[in-house]
């Protein structure tokens, strides 16, 4: 296992220390945070995945526009 040294401010250290569970290493804390904050897939990854006819597309956009027209902001 490779080890790396990083520099962090005292404020960051104290905040990380407060998040760290008892008997949890900082490496485990970082992994826990990374898993929770894992980036969501990009919408562009799904382009072309849904096959539909032009008529279906037209109907979907028509319904979306109706919803936008009816949306009221208080």
GROMACS .gro file of C-alpha atoms in nm:
model
   74
    1UNK     CA    1   0.000   0.000   0.000
    2UNK     CA    2   0.134   0.341  -0.098
    3UNK     CA    3   0.130   0.625   0.151
    4UNK     CA    4   0.107   0.993   0.064
    5UNK     CA    5   0.152   1.300   0.281
    6UNK     CA    6  -0.085   1.590   0.232
    7UNK     CA    7  -0.089   1.934   0.393
    8UNK     CA    8  -0.414   2.065   0.535
    9UNK     CA    9  -0.496   2.364   0.750
   10UNK     CA   10  -0.571   2.332   1.119
   11UNK     CA   11  -0.935   2.420   1.047
   12UNK     CA   12  -0.968   2.138   0.793
   13UNK     CA   13  -0.799   1.895   1.030
   14UNK     CA   14  -1.036   1.982   1.313
   15UNK     CA   15  -1.340   1.944   1.086
   16UNK     CA   16  -1.217   1.608   0.958
   17UNK     CA   17  -1.137   1.495   1.310
   18UNK     CA   18  -1.494   1.582   1.414
   19UNK     CA   19  -1.631   1.369   1.128
   20UNK     CA   20  -1.404   1.074   1.205
   21UNK     CA   21  -1.563   0.786   1.393
   22UNK     CA   22  -1.397   0.619   1.690
   23UNK     CA   23  -1.133   0.368   1.572
   24UNK     CA   24  -1.166   0.495   1.213
   25UNK     CA   25  -0.850   0.590   1.028
   26UNK     CA   26  -0.833   0.907   0.824
   27UNK     CA   27  -0.799   0.688   0.513
   28UNK     CA   28  -1.126   0.516   0.602
   29UNK     CA   29  -1.287   0.855   0.667
   30UNK     CA   30  -1.177   0.980   0.325
   31UNK     CA   31  -1.313   0.665   0.159
   32UNK     CA   32  -1.645   0.707   0.340
   33UNK     CA   33  -1.671   1.069   0.224
   34UNK     CA   34  -1.569   0.982  -0.132
   35UNK     CA   35  -1.829   0.705  -0.157
   36UNK     CA   36  -2.099   0.942  -0.033
   37UNK     CA   37  -1.994   1.219  -0.271
   38UNK     CA   38  -1.933   0.998  -0.575
   39UNK     CA   39  -2.015   1.196  -0.890
   40UNK     CA   40  -2.346   1.122  -1.056
   41UNK     CA   41  -2.340   0.993  -1.413
   42UNK     CA   42  -2.355   1.262  -1.680
   43UNK     CA   43  -2.677   1.296  -1.873
   44UNK     CA   44  -2.471   1.281  -2.193
   45UNK     CA   45  -2.386   0.917  -2.111
   46UNK     CA   46  -2.746   0.831  -2.192
   47UNK     CA   47  -2.781   1.011  -2.527
   48UNK     CA   48  -2.923   0.778  -2.789
   49UNK     CA   49  -3.013   0.503  -2.539
   50UNK     CA   50  -3.390   0.555  -2.566
   51UNK     CA   51  -3.531   0.464  -2.905
   52UNK     CA   52  -3.854   0.644  -2.994
   53UNK     CA   53  -4.043   0.758  -3.297
   54UNK     CA   54  -4.074   1.121  -3.402
   55UNK     CA   55  -4.441   1.105  -3.299
   56UNK     CA   56  -4.350   0.989  -2.945
   57UNK     CA   57  -4.090   1.266  -2.917
   58UNK     CA   58  -4.345   1.524  -3.031
   59UNK     CA   59  -4.599   1.400  -2.773
   60UNK     CA   60  -4.342   1.412  -2.491
   61UNK     CA   61  -4.233   1.768  -2.573
   62UNK     CA   62  -4.596   1.877  -2.606
   63UNK     CA   63  -4.672   1.740  -2.257
   64UNK     CA   64  -4.360   1.903  -2.112
   65UNK     CA   65  -4.460   2.238  -2.260
   66UNK     CA   66  -4.811   2.203  -2.112
   67UNK     CA   67  -4.655   2.139  -1.770
   68UNK     CA   68  -4.426   2.442  -1.804
   69UNK     CA   69  -4.721   2.661  -1.909
   70UNK     CA   70  -4.923   2.547  -1.605
   71UNK     CA   71  -4.641   2.585  -1.355
   72UNK     CA   72  -4.710   2.877  -1.126
   73UNK     CA   73  -4.446   3.045  -0.916
   74UNK     CA   74  -4.570   3.188  -0.586
   0.00000   0.00000   0.00000
